[in-house]
Short mmCIF file of N, CA, C and O in Angstrom, two decimals:
data_model
loop_
_atom_site.label_atom_id
_atom_site.label_comp_id
_atom_site.label_asym_id
_atom_site.label_seq_id
_atom_site.Cartn_x
_atom_site.Cartn_y
_atom_site.Cartn_z
N GLN A 15 -102.18 134.98 39.31
CA GLN A 15 -103.19 135.29 38.31
C GLN A 15 -103.05 134.32 37.14
O GLN A 15 -101.96 134.06 36.68
N VAL A 16 -104.17 133.76 36.71
CA VAL A 16 -104.14 132.81 35.61
C VAL A 16 -103.74 133.51 34.34
O VAL A 16 -104.23 134.58 34.02
N GLN A 17 -102.82 132.87 33.63
CA GLN A 17 -102.36 133.43 32.38
C GLN A 17 -102.72 132.50 31.24
O GLN A 17 -102.38 131.33 31.25
N LEU A 18 -103.42 133.04 30.26
CA LEU A 18 -103.60 132.35 28.99
C LEU A 18 -102.54 132.92 28.06
O LEU A 18 -102.41 134.14 27.93
N VAL A 19 -101.81 132.04 27.42
CA VAL A 19 -100.73 132.48 26.54
C VAL A 19 -101.13 132.24 25.10
O VAL A 19 -101.29 131.10 24.65
N GLU A 20 -101.26 133.32 24.37
CA GLU A 20 -101.75 133.28 23.01
C GLU A 20 -100.61 133.54 22.04
O GLU A 20 -99.70 134.33 22.32
N SER A 21 -100.66 132.86 20.90
CA SER A 21 -99.66 133.08 19.86
C SER A 21 -100.31 132.91 18.49
O SER A 21 -101.40 132.37 18.37
N GLY A 22 -99.59 133.31 17.49
CA GLY A 22 -100.09 133.26 16.12
C GLY A 22 -100.52 134.64 15.68
O GLY A 22 -100.15 135.64 16.28
N GLY A 23 -101.33 134.71 14.68
CA GLY A 23 -101.74 135.99 14.14
C GLY A 23 -100.73 136.52 13.15
O GLY A 23 -99.76 135.87 12.81
N GLY A 24 -100.98 137.73 12.67
CA GLY A 24 -100.11 138.35 11.69
C GLY A 24 -100.90 138.93 10.54
O GLY A 24 -102.11 139.15 10.65
N ALA A 25 -100.20 139.16 9.43
CA ALA A 25 -100.82 139.74 8.25
C ALA A 25 -100.87 138.71 7.14
O ALA A 25 -99.92 137.95 6.93
N VAL A 26 -101.99 138.69 6.42
CA VAL A 26 -102.18 137.72 5.34
C VAL A 26 -103.07 138.34 4.28
O VAL A 26 -103.86 139.24 4.58
N GLU A 27 -102.94 137.85 3.07
CA GLU A 27 -103.82 138.32 2.00
C GLU A 27 -105.16 137.62 2.07
O GLU A 27 -105.28 136.51 2.60
N ALA A 28 -106.16 138.26 1.51
CA ALA A 28 -107.49 137.67 1.47
C ALA A 28 -107.43 136.29 0.81
O ALA A 28 -106.73 136.09 -0.19
N GLY A 29 -108.16 135.35 1.41
CA GLY A 29 -108.14 133.97 0.93
C GLY A 29 -107.11 133.11 1.63
O GLY A 29 -107.12 131.88 1.48
N GLY A 30 -106.23 133.72 2.39
CA GLY A 30 -105.18 133.00 3.09
C GLY A 30 -105.65 132.38 4.39
O GLY A 30 -106.83 132.46 4.76
N SER A 31 -104.69 131.78 5.11
CA SER A 31 -104.99 131.07 6.35
C SER A 31 -104.01 131.48 7.44
O SER A 31 -102.86 131.86 7.16
N LEU A 32 -104.49 131.39 8.66
CA LEU A 32 -103.65 131.60 9.84
C LEU A 32 -104.14 130.66 10.94
O LEU A 32 -105.31 130.24 10.93
N ARG A 33 -103.26 130.38 11.89
CA ARG A 33 -103.64 129.60 13.05
C ARG A 33 -103.23 130.30 14.33
O ARG A 33 -102.08 130.71 14.47
N LEU A 34 -104.17 130.40 15.23
CA LEU A 34 -103.91 130.95 16.56
C LEU A 34 -103.83 129.82 17.56
O LEU A 34 -104.53 128.81 17.43
N SER A 35 -102.98 130.00 18.58
CA SER A 35 -102.85 129.01 19.65
C SER A 35 -103.09 129.70 20.98
O SER A 35 -102.80 130.89 21.14
N CYS A 36 -103.60 128.94 21.93
CA CYS A 36 -103.83 129.46 23.27
C CYS A 36 -103.56 128.37 24.28
O CYS A 36 -104.26 127.35 24.30
N ALA A 37 -102.56 128.56 25.12
CA ALA A 37 -102.20 127.58 26.14
C ALA A 37 -102.68 128.06 27.50
O ALA A 37 -102.57 129.24 27.84
N ALA A 38 -103.20 127.11 28.27
CA ALA A 38 -103.70 127.42 29.61
C ALA A 38 -103.01 126.52 30.63
O ALA A 38 -102.59 125.41 30.30
N PRO A 39 -102.91 126.97 31.88
CA PRO A 39 -102.40 126.10 32.94
C PRO A 39 -103.30 124.86 33.04
O PRO A 39 -104.51 124.95 32.87
N GLU A 40 -102.72 123.72 33.36
CA GLU A 40 -103.47 122.47 33.33
C GLU A 40 -104.69 122.51 34.23
O GLU A 40 -105.76 122.02 33.86
N GLY A 41 -104.56 123.07 35.39
CA GLY A 41 -105.68 123.09 36.32
C GLY A 41 -106.86 123.89 35.81
O GLY A 41 -108.00 123.65 36.23
N ILE A 42 -106.61 124.78 34.91
CA ILE A 42 -107.68 125.55 34.30
C ILE A 42 -108.18 124.85 33.04
O ILE A 42 -109.37 124.69 32.81
N TYR A 43 -107.26 124.42 32.23
CA TYR A 43 -107.61 123.88 30.91
C TYR A 43 -108.64 122.78 31.00
O TYR A 43 -109.58 122.73 30.20
N ARG A 44 -108.49 121.88 31.95
CA ARG A 44 -109.32 120.67 31.94
C ARG A 44 -110.73 120.88 32.45
O ARG A 44 -111.51 119.94 32.49
N ARG A 45 -111.08 122.07 32.84
CA ARG A 45 -112.42 122.27 33.38
C ARG A 45 -113.08 123.54 32.86
O ARG A 45 -113.87 124.17 33.54
N THR A 46 -112.69 123.93 31.66
CA THR A 46 -113.22 125.19 31.16
C THR A 46 -113.77 125.07 29.75
O THR A 46 -113.60 124.07 29.07
N PHE A 47 -114.43 126.14 29.38
CA PHE A 47 -114.73 126.40 28.00
C PHE A 47 -113.71 127.43 27.53
O PHE A 47 -113.51 128.46 28.17
N MET A 48 -113.06 127.12 26.42
CA MET A 48 -112.04 128.00 25.87
C MET A 48 -112.39 128.38 24.46
O MET A 48 -113.01 127.59 23.72
N GLY A 49 -112.00 129.55 24.06
CA GLY A 49 -112.25 129.96 22.70
C GLY A 49 -111.71 131.33 22.40
O GLY A 49 -110.87 131.85 23.14
N TRP A 50 -112.22 131.91 21.32
CA TRP A 50 -111.74 133.21 20.86
C TRP A 50 -112.86 134.21 20.68
O TRP A 50 -113.96 133.85 20.21
N PHE A 51 -112.53 135.41 21.05
CA PHE A 51 -113.33 136.57 20.73
C PHE A 51 -112.48 137.43 19.80
O PHE A 51 -111.27 137.28 19.72
N ARG A 52 -113.12 138.37 19.14
CA ARG A 52 -112.36 139.33 18.34
C ARG A 52 -112.99 140.70 18.45
O ARG A 52 -114.19 140.83 18.69
N GLN A 53 -112.14 141.70 18.27
CA GLN A 53 -112.62 143.07 18.29
C GLN A 53 -112.16 143.75 17.01
O GLN A 53 -110.96 144.03 16.85
N ARG A 54 -113.10 143.95 16.13
CA ARG A 54 -112.82 144.63 14.88
C ARG A 54 -112.80 146.13 15.10
O ARG A 54 -113.41 146.63 16.05
N PRO A 55 -112.11 146.87 14.26
CA PRO A 55 -112.01 148.32 14.46
C PRO A 55 -113.38 148.98 14.60
O PRO A 55 -114.25 148.80 13.74
N GLY A 56 -113.56 149.71 15.66
CA GLY A 56 -114.80 150.45 15.88
C GLY A 56 -115.98 149.61 16.32
O GLY A 56 -117.10 150.12 16.37
N LYS A 57 -115.74 148.34 16.63
CA LYS A 57 -116.84 147.46 17.01
C LYS A 57 -116.63 146.83 18.37
O LYS A 57 -115.52 146.85 18.92
N GLU A 58 -117.69 146.26 18.91
CA GLU A 58 -117.62 145.57 20.18
C GLU A 58 -116.89 144.23 20.03
O GLU A 58 -116.87 143.64 18.95
N ARG A 59 -116.33 143.78 21.15
CA ARG A 59 -115.71 142.45 21.14
C ARG A 59 -116.81 141.41 20.99
O ARG A 59 -117.82 141.45 21.69
N GLU A 60 -116.59 140.47 20.10
CA GLU A 60 -117.61 139.47 19.78
C GLU A 60 -117.01 138.07 19.82
O GLU A 60 -115.83 137.87 19.53
N ALA A 61 -117.86 137.10 20.15
CA ALA A 61 -117.42 135.71 20.19
C ALA A 61 -117.24 135.19 18.77
O ALA A 61 -118.02 135.49 17.87
N VAL A 62 -116.21 134.38 18.60
CA VAL A 62 -115.91 133.76 17.31
C VAL A 62 -116.15 132.26 17.36
O VAL A 62 -116.95 131.73 16.60
N ALA A 63 -115.46 131.58 18.24
CA ALA A 63 -115.61 130.13 18.36
C ALA A 63 -115.17 129.72 19.75
O ALA A 63 -114.14 130.19 20.24
N ILE A 64 -115.95 128.83 20.37
CA ILE A 64 -115.69 128.41 21.75
C ILE A 64 -116.01 126.93 21.85
O ILE A 64 -116.95 126.44 21.21
N THR A 65 -115.26 126.22 22.67
CA THR A 65 -115.53 124.80 22.87
C THR A 65 -115.16 124.39 24.28
O THR A 65 -114.35 125.05 24.94
N GLY A 66 -115.76 123.30 24.75
CA GLY A 66 -115.44 122.80 26.08
C GLY A 66 -114.26 121.84 26.05
O GLY A 66 -114.20 120.98 25.17
N THR A 67 -113.37 121.98 26.99
CA THR A 67 -112.19 121.10 26.99
C THR A 67 -112.54 119.69 27.44
O THR A 67 -111.76 118.77 27.23
N ASN A 68 -113.71 119.53 28.03
CA ASN A 68 -114.21 118.20 28.38
C ASN A 68 -115.39 117.79 27.50
O ASN A 68 -116.18 116.92 27.87
N GLY A 69 -115.50 118.41 26.35
CA GLY A 69 -116.63 118.14 25.47
C GLY A 69 -117.80 119.03 25.84
O GLY A 69 -117.66 120.01 26.55
N GLY A 70 -118.97 118.70 25.37
CA GLY A 70 -120.14 119.49 25.68
C GLY A 70 -120.41 120.54 24.62
O GLY A 70 -120.08 120.38 23.45
N ALA A 71 -120.96 121.65 25.06
CA ALA A 71 -121.44 122.66 24.13
C ALA A 71 -120.30 123.31 23.35
O ALA A 71 -119.15 123.38 23.82
N THR A 72 -120.62 123.77 22.17
CA THR A 72 -119.70 124.56 21.36
C THR A 72 -120.46 125.75 20.80
O THR A 72 -121.70 125.76 20.77
N TYR A 73 -119.71 126.75 20.39
CA TYR A 73 -120.30 127.93 19.77
C TYR A 73 -119.43 128.35 18.60
O TYR A 73 -118.19 128.37 18.73
N THR A 74 -120.06 128.65 17.49
CA THR A 74 -119.34 129.21 16.35
C THR A 74 -120.18 130.33 15.77
O THR A 74 -121.37 130.14 15.49
N SER A 75 -119.58 131.47 15.59
CA SER A 75 -120.29 132.60 15.00
C SER A 75 -120.69 132.30 13.57
O SER A 75 -119.93 131.69 12.81
N ASP A 76 -121.86 132.75 13.19
CA ASP A 76 -122.31 132.55 11.80
C ASP A 76 -121.34 133.18 10.81
O ASP A 76 -121.20 132.68 9.68
N SER A 77 -120.66 134.22 11.22
CA SER A 77 -119.78 134.94 10.30
C SER A 77 -118.51 134.15 9.95
O SER A 77 -117.84 134.47 8.97
N VAL A 78 -118.22 133.09 10.72
CA VAL A 78 -117.00 132.32 10.44
C VAL A 78 -117.28 130.85 10.18
O VAL A 78 -116.35 130.08 9.92
N LYS A 79 -118.53 130.44 10.26
CA LYS A 79 -118.86 129.03 10.04
C LYS A 79 -118.38 128.57 8.66
O LYS A 79 -118.57 129.27 7.67
N GLY A 80 -117.78 127.39 8.67
CA GLY A 80 -117.26 126.85 7.42
C GLY A 80 -115.87 127.36 7.07
O GLY A 80 -115.24 126.85 6.15
N ARG A 81 -115.38 128.35 7.81
CA ARG A 81 -114.04 128.91 7.54
C ARG A 81 -113.10 128.76 8.73
O ARG A 81 -111.90 128.54 8.54
N PHE A 82 -113.60 128.90 9.93
CA PHE A 82 -112.77 128.81 11.13
C PHE A 82 -113.11 127.52 11.87
O PHE A 82 -114.28 127.15 11.98
N THR A 83 -112.09 126.89 12.42
CA THR A 83 -112.27 125.65 13.17
C THR A 83 -111.49 125.73 14.46
O THR A 83 -110.29 126.05 14.45
N ILE A 84 -112.15 125.41 15.56
CA ILE A 84 -111.47 125.37 16.86
C ILE A 84 -111.17 123.92 17.19
O ILE A 84 -111.99 123.04 16.94
N SER A 85 -109.98 123.68 17.72
CA SER A 85 -109.60 122.32 18.08
C SER A 85 -108.76 122.37 19.36
O SER A 85 -108.34 123.43 19.80
N LEU A 86 -108.55 121.18 19.94
CA LEU A 86 -107.85 121.07 21.21
C LEU A 86 -106.72 120.05 21.13
O LEU A 86 -106.84 119.04 20.44
N ASP A 87 -105.65 120.34 21.85
CA ASP A 87 -104.59 119.35 22.08
C ASP A 87 -104.48 119.18 23.58
O ASP A 87 -103.85 119.99 24.27
N ASN A 88 -105.11 118.13 24.09
CA ASN A 88 -105.16 117.94 25.54
C ASN A 88 -103.78 117.65 26.13
O ASN A 88 -103.54 117.94 27.30
N ALA A 89 -102.90 117.09 25.36
CA ALA A 89 -101.55 116.80 25.86
C ALA A 89 -100.77 118.08 26.11
O ALA A 89 -99.84 118.11 26.92
N LYS A 90 -101.15 119.15 25.40
CA LYS A 90 -100.44 120.42 25.53
C LYS A 90 -101.27 121.49 26.22
O LYS A 90 -100.84 122.62 26.34
N ASN A 91 -102.48 121.12 26.66
CA ASN A 91 -103.39 122.09 27.30
C ASN A 91 -103.56 123.33 26.42
O ASN A 91 -103.53 124.48 26.89
N THR A 92 -103.74 123.07 25.15
CA THR A 92 -103.75 124.16 24.17
C THR A 92 -104.96 124.05 23.24
O THR A 92 -105.32 122.95 22.83
N ALA A 93 -105.54 125.19 22.97
CA ALA A 93 -106.61 125.30 21.98
C ALA A 93 -106.06 126.01 20.75
O ALA A 93 -105.14 126.84 20.85
N TYR A 94 -106.62 125.67 19.60
CA TYR A 94 -106.20 126.26 18.34
C TYR A 94 -107.41 126.81 17.59
O TYR A 94 -108.49 126.23 17.67
N LEU A 95 -107.19 127.88 16.89
CA LEU A 95 -108.20 128.41 15.98
C LEU A 95 -107.59 128.45 14.59
O LEU A 95 -106.71 129.27 14.32
N GLN A 96 -108.02 127.54 13.75
CA GLN A 96 -107.56 127.51 12.37
C GLN A 96 -108.50 128.37 11.55
O GLN A 96 -109.70 128.13 11.51
N MET A 97 -107.93 129.37 10.91
CA MET A 97 -108.72 130.33 10.14
C MET A 97 -108.35 130.19 8.67
O MET A 97 -107.17 130.33 8.32
N THR A 98 -109.33 129.90 7.85
CA THR A 98 -109.11 129.76 6.42
C THR A 98 -110.02 130.72 5.66
O THR A 98 -110.96 131.28 6.23
N SER A 99 -109.75 130.85 4.38
CA SER A 99 -110.55 131.74 3.52
C SER A 99 -110.76 133.10 4.18
O SER A 99 -111.87 133.63 4.23
N LEU A 100 -109.69 133.64 4.70
CA LEU A 100 -109.79 134.90 5.43
C LEU A 100 -110.22 136.05 4.53
O LEU A 100 -109.86 136.11 3.35
N LYS A 101 -110.99 136.94 5.14
CA LYS A 101 -111.52 138.10 4.44
C LYS A 101 -111.02 139.38 5.12
O LYS A 101 -110.73 139.35 6.33
N PRO A 102 -111.00 140.49 4.41
CA PRO A 102 -110.62 141.74 5.07
C PRO A 102 -111.48 142.04 6.30
O PRO A 102 -110.99 142.63 7.27
N ASP A 103 -112.73 141.62 6.27
CA ASP A 103 -113.62 141.86 7.42
C ASP A 103 -113.24 141.05 8.63
O ASP A 103 -113.76 141.29 9.73
N ASP A 104 -112.35 140.10 8.49
CA ASP A 104 -111.85 139.33 9.64
C ASP A 104 -110.74 140.07 10.37
O ASP A 104 -110.29 139.62 11.43
N THR A 105 -110.29 141.19 9.83
CA THR A 105 -109.25 141.97 10.49
C THR A 105 -109.71 142.42 11.87
O THR A 105 -110.77 143.03 12.01
N ALA A 106 -108.92 142.07 12.88
CA ALA A 106 -109.32 142.34 14.26
C ALA A 106 -108.18 141.96 15.20
O ALA A 106 -107.22 141.29 14.79
N VAL A 107 -108.35 142.35 16.45
CA VAL A 107 -107.52 141.78 17.52
C VAL A 107 -108.29 140.57 18.05
O VAL A 107 -109.46 140.69 18.42
N TYR A 108 -107.64 139.43 18.06
CA TYR A 108 -108.26 138.19 18.51
C TYR A 108 -107.78 137.88 19.92
O TYR A 108 -106.57 137.90 20.20
N TYR A 109 -108.73 137.59 20.78
CA TYR A 109 -108.45 137.32 22.19
C TYR A 109 -108.88 135.90 22.54
O TYR A 109 -110.05 135.54 22.33
N CYS A 110 -107.98 135.14 23.13
CA CYS A 110 -108.34 133.85 23.71
C CYS A 110 -108.98 134.11 25.07
O CYS A 110 -108.52 134.99 25.82
N ALA A 111 -110.00 133.34 25.40
CA ALA A 111 -110.68 133.51 26.68
C ALA A 111 -111.12 132.16 27.21
O ALA A 111 -111.26 131.19 26.46
N ALA A 112 -111.38 132.11 28.52
CA ALA A 112 -111.84 130.86 29.13
C ALA A 112 -112.76 131.19 30.30
O ALA A 112 -112.68 132.26 30.90
N ARG A 113 -113.63 130.23 30.59
CA ARG A 113 -114.53 130.40 31.72
C ARG A 113 -114.85 129.04 32.32
O ARG A 113 -114.84 128.01 31.63
N TRP A 114 -115.12 129.03 33.60
CA TRP A 114 -115.66 127.86 34.26
C TRP A 114 -117.16 127.81 33.93
O TRP A 114 -117.77 128.83 33.73
N GLY A 115 -117.72 126.63 33.92
CA GLY A 115 -119.16 126.55 33.75
C GLY A 115 -119.58 125.33 32.98
O GLY A 115 -118.77 124.42 32.73
N ILE A 116 -120.84 125.29 32.64
CA ILE A 116 -121.39 124.13 31.94
C ILE A 116 -121.82 124.47 30.53
O ILE A 116 -122.37 123.63 29.82
N ASP A 117 -121.56 125.71 30.12
CA ASP A 117 -121.92 126.08 28.75
C ASP A 117 -120.95 127.15 28.26
O ASP A 117 -120.02 127.56 28.96
N CYS A 118 -121.17 127.61 27.06
CA CYS A 118 -120.26 128.59 26.45
C CYS A 118 -121.07 129.72 25.82
O CYS A 118 -121.20 129.81 24.60
N PRO A 119 -121.58 130.59 26.64
CA PRO A 119 -122.35 131.71 26.12
C PRO A 119 -121.45 132.65 25.32
O PRO A 119 -120.25 132.75 25.59
N PRO A 120 -121.99 133.35 24.34
CA PRO A 120 -121.17 134.23 23.51
C PRO A 120 -120.91 135.62 24.12
O PRO A 120 -120.27 136.45 23.50
N GLU A 121 -121.41 135.86 25.33
CA GLU A 121 -121.22 137.19 25.93
C GLU A 121 -119.85 137.27 26.61
O GLU A 121 -119.52 136.47 27.49
N LYS A 122 -119.08 138.26 26.23
CA LYS A 122 -117.70 138.39 26.73
C LYS A 122 -117.65 138.59 28.24
O LYS A 122 -116.68 138.20 28.89
N GLU A 123 -118.71 139.19 28.81
CA GLU A 123 -118.70 139.48 30.24
C GLU A 123 -118.68 138.20 31.09
O GLU A 123 -118.38 138.24 32.27
N ARG A 124 -119.05 137.10 30.48
CA ARG A 124 -119.14 135.85 31.23
C ARG A 124 -117.85 135.04 31.22
O ARG A 124 -117.82 133.90 31.69
N TYR A 125 -116.80 135.63 30.67
CA TYR A 125 -115.50 134.95 30.60
C TYR A 125 -114.54 135.59 31.58
O TYR A 125 -114.42 136.81 31.65
N THR A 126 -113.86 134.72 32.31
CA THR A 126 -113.03 135.18 33.42
C THR A 126 -111.58 135.41 33.02
O THR A 126 -110.94 136.35 33.46
N TYR A 127 -111.08 134.51 32.20
CA TYR A 127 -109.66 134.53 31.87
C TYR A 127 -109.46 134.98 30.43
O TYR A 127 -110.15 134.52 29.52
N TRP A 128 -108.46 135.83 30.26
CA TRP A 128 -108.21 136.41 28.94
C TRP A 128 -106.72 136.41 28.62
O TRP A 128 -105.89 136.63 29.50
N ALA A 129 -106.41 136.20 27.37
CA ALA A 129 -105.04 136.37 26.90
C ALA A 129 -104.84 137.82 26.46
O ALA A 129 -105.77 138.63 26.47
N GLN A 130 -103.62 138.12 26.05
CA GLN A 130 -103.27 139.50 25.77
C GLN A 130 -103.80 140.01 24.44
O GLN A 130 -103.87 141.22 24.22
N GLY A 131 -104.19 139.12 23.56
CA GLY A 131 -104.70 139.51 22.25
C GLY A 131 -103.62 139.49 21.19
O GLY A 131 -102.44 139.71 21.48
N THR A 132 -104.03 139.17 19.97
CA THR A 132 -103.09 139.15 18.86
C THR A 132 -103.76 139.74 17.63
O THR A 132 -104.94 139.48 17.37
N GLN A 133 -103.01 140.52 16.89
CA GLN A 133 -103.57 141.20 15.73
C GLN A 133 -103.60 140.28 14.53
O GLN A 133 -102.60 139.62 14.21
N VAL A 134 -104.73 140.25 13.86
CA VAL A 134 -104.87 139.57 12.57
C VAL A 134 -105.28 140.62 11.55
O VAL A 134 -106.29 141.31 11.74
N THR A 135 -104.50 140.76 10.50
CA THR A 135 -104.78 141.75 9.47
C THR A 135 -104.90 141.05 8.13
O THR A 135 -103.97 140.33 7.71
N VAL A 136 -106.03 141.24 7.46
CA VAL A 136 -106.27 140.61 6.17
C VAL A 136 -106.42 141.72 5.12
O VAL A 136 -107.27 142.61 5.27
N SER A 137 -105.61 141.66 4.10
CA SER A 137 -105.66 142.72 3.09
C SER A 137 -106.04 142.20 1.71
O SER A 137 -106.07 140.96 1.53
#
């Protein structure tokens, strides 16, 4: 079973920054769209930021534009989500996800591979 390994997260004060990492097996990393979803308390899981490891389409939620940045380290088969200017409303469990395909739709059902999730708490 493909494993996405996620790290980072934690607790931070409003206005602070955190970085999440997500490593994928090489055979998966080089042909997927990878990114993050989050599930805020009492809400549905929603897409945050997604990008193609071979370029192509990207997606960024309006709620995080200008504050969150997704990037890739191809040498490490790892994606990063840099989160700045964090707000209490960003408090959620963040999940790294990946899918095969030619685009990066924001619907969680279209993603095949998932990491275990990491808690981000902003106070």
